[in-house]
XYZ file of C-alpha atoms in Angstrom:
263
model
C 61.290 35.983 46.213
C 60.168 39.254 47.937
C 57.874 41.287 45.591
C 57.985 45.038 46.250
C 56.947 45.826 50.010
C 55.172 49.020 48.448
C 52.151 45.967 46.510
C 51.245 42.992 48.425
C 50.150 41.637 45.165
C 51.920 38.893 44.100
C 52.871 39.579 40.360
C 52.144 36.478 37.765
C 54.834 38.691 35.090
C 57.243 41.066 34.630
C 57.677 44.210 31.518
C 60.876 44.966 31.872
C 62.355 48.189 30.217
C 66.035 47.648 28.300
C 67.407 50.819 27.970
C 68.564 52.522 31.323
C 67.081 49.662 33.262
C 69.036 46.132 32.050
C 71.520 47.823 30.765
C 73.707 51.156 29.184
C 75.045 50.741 25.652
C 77.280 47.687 25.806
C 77.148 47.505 29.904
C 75.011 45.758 31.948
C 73.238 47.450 35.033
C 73.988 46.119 38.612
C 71.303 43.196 39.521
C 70.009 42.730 35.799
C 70.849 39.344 35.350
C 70.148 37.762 39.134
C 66.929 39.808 39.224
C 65.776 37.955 35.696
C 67.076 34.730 37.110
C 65.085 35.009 40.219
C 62.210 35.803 38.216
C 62.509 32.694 36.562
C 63.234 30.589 39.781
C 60.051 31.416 40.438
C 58.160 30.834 37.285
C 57.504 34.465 36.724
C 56.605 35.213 33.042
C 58.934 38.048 31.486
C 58.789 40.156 28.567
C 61.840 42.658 27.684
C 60.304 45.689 26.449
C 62.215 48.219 24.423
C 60.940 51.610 22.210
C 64.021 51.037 20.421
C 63.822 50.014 16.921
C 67.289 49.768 15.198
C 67.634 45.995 16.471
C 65.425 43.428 15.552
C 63.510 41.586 18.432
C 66.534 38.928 17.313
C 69.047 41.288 17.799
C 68.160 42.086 20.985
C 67.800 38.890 22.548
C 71.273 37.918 21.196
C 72.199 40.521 23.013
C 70.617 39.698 26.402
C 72.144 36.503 26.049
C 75.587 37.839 25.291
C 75.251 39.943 28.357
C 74.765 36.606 30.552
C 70.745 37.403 30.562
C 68.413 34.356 30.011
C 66.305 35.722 26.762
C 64.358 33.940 24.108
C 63.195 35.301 21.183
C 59.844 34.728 21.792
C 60.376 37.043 24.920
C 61.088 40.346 23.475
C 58.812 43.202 22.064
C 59.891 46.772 20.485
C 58.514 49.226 18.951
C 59.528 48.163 15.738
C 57.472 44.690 15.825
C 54.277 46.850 17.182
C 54.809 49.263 14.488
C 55.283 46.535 12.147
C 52.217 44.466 13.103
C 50.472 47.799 13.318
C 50.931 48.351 9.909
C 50.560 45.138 8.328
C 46.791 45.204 9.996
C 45.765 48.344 8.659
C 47.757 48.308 5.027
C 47.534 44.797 4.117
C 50.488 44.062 1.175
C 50.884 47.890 0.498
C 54.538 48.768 0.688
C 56.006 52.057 2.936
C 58.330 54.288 2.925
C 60.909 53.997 5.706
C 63.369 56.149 7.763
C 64.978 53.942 9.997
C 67.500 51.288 10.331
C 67.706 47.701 9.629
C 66.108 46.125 12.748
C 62.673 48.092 11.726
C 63.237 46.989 8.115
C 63.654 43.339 9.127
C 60.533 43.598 11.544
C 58.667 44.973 8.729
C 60.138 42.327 6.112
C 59.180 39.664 8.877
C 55.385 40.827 8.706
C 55.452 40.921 4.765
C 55.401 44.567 4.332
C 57.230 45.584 1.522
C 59.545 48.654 2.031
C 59.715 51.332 -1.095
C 58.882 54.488 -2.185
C 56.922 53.778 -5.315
C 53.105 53.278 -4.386
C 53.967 53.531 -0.534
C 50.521 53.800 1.756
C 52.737 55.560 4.691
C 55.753 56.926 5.796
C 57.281 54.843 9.031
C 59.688 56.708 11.069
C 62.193 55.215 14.139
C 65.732 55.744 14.786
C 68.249 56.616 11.820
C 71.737 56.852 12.621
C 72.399 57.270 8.668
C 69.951 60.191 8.197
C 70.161 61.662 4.928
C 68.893 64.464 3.230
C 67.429 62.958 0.441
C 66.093 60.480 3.258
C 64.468 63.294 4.550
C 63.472 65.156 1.022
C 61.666 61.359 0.206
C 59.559 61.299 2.839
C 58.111 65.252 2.792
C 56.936 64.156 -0.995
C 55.001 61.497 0.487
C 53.950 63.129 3.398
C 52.569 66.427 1.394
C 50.682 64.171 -0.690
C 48.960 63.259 2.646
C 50.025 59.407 3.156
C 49.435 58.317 7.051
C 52.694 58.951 8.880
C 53.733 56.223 11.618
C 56.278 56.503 14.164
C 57.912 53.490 16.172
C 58.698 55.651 18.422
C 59.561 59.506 19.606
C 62.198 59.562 22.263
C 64.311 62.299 22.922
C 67.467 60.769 24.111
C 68.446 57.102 25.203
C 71.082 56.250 27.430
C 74.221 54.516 26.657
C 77.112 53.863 29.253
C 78.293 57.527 30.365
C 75.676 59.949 28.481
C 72.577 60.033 26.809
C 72.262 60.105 22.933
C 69.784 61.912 20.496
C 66.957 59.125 20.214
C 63.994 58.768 17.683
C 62.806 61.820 18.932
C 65.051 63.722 16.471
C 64.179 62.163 13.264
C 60.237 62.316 14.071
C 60.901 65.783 14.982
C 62.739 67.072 11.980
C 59.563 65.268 9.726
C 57.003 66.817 11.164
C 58.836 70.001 11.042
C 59.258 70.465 7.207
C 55.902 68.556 6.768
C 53.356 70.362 9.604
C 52.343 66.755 9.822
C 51.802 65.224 13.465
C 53.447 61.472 13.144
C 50.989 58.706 15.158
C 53.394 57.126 17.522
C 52.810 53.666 18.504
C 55.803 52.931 21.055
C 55.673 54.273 24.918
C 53.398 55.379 26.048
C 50.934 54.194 23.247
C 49.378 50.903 25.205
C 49.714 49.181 22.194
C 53.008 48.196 23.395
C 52.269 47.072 26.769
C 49.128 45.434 25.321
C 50.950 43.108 23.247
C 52.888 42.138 26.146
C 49.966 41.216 28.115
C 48.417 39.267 24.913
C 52.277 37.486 24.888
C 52.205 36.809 28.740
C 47.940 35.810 28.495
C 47.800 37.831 31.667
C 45.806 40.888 32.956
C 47.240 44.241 34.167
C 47.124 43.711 37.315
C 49.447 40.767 37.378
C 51.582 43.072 35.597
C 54.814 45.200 37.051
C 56.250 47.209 34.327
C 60.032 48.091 35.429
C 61.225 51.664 33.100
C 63.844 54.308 33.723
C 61.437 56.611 31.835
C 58.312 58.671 33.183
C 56.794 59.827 30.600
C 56.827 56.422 28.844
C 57.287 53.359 31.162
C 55.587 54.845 33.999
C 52.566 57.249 32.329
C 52.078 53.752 29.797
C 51.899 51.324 33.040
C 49.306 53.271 35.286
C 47.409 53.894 32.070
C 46.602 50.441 31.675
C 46.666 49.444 35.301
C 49.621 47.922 35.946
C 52.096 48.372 38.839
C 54.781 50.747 38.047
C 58.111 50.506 39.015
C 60.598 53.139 38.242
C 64.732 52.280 38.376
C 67.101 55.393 39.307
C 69.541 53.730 36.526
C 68.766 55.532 33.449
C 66.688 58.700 32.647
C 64.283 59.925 35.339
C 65.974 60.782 38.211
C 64.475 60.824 42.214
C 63.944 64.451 42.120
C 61.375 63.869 38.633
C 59.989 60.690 40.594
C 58.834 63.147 43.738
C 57.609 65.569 41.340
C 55.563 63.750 39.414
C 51.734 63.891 39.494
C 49.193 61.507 37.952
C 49.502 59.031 35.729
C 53.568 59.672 35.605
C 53.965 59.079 39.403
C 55.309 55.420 40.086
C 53.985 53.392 42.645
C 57.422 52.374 43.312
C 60.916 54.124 43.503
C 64.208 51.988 43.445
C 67.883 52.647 42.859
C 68.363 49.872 40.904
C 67.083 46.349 40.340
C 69.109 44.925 43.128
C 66.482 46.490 45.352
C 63.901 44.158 44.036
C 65.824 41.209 44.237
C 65.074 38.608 47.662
């Protein structure tokens, strides 16, 4: 296989973005699935990374798999799982109050955290298609009586096949409007995500490429921690943000799409 001309490096494992990189909505991006099957003809280590978190790590592998992509399981991490372990850590058995959908209910459920309002310890926020009101209204009460408020996640938009969609971005945004609270977000760019997927793949940054259609997240998180960044032209950021971008949010690698990494 011919790693990126730009890194001489041979890289021991692969982050790979979902959203904008494998694939838009319900379509899947040209080279996806013979890029991850030359990855594992040559005993690369993967992880599928999404800041998504209204499917379950479950959900989303079913879905790789229904797309023709090789996925286990085992080989997916979202925001929802980090927030989710995240939480259990620091709150033990106390139960939260959540604004989200079911796959960061059943990520919480899956780390015994019990999900209520009565004698919640923190208010979790991700992506809520069903927003209510009184959703909304819940939460503030908690959040003016000063409980911790956690975010999966704070993206604007994500992409789906023809346009991009409001993301978690919105609902984060609209709670820390009424509340003047500032939500701690622990998807991309928090390293906490791309940590756990070094902890999953027992290997360093280095080893690591991240592939992301995202500056300010994939990119900023994977020259944070030292890993090789690789941005796709497939999904958010487009050339003209990748030339423009300075510090930790320029890529060390540019590509239209995932065919151009393939042999």
């Amino acid at each position: 296989m011919r790693e990126p001309a730009a890194n001489p490096r041979p890289f021991k494992g692969y982050v790979m973005d979902l959203d904008g990189v494998i694939y838009r909505g319900k379509r899947l991006l040209p080279g996806a699935r013979e890029f991850i099957a030359l990855l594992r003809a040559r005993s690369r280590k993967i992880i599928f990374l999404s800041n998504a978190s209204f499917g379950s790590r479950a959900a989303i592998a079913a879905k790789l798999r229904a797309l023709g992509v090789a996925c286990s399981d085992g080989e997916v991490i979202n925001s929802g799982y980090v927030a989710a372990q995240y939480v259990k850590r620091r709150f033990g058995k106390c139960p939260v109050f959540l604004v989200g959908e079911k796959g960061l209910k059943d990520e919480l459920r899956a780390a015994g955290v019990q999900v209520r309002k009565k004698g919640a310890c923190a208010v979790v926020a991700g992506f809520d298609s069903k927003i209510t009101y009184e959703k909304i209204a819940d939460a503030l009460d908690l959040l003016l009586a000063g409980v911790p408020f956690i975010a999966s996640n704070s993206d604007a938009t994500y992409p789906v096949e023809n346009r991009l969609l409001p993301g978690a971005g919105m609902i984060v945004g609209a709670l820390e409007g009424c509340s003047g609270r500032k939500a701690l977000v622990l998807g991309k760019p928090n390293p906490l995500m791309v940590r756990a997927c070094l902890s999953s793949m027992k290997l360093k940054p280095h080893e690591v490429a991240v592939v992301g259609d995202r500056l300010e997240t994939d990119i900023l998180m994977a020259n944070e921690v030292g890993a090789y960044s690789i941005l796709v032209l497939t999904g958010v950021s487009s050339r003209k943000h990748a030339q423009a971008a300075r510090g930790m949010m320029k890529p060390k690698l540019v590509v239209k799409d995932l065919r151009a990494l393939g042999p």
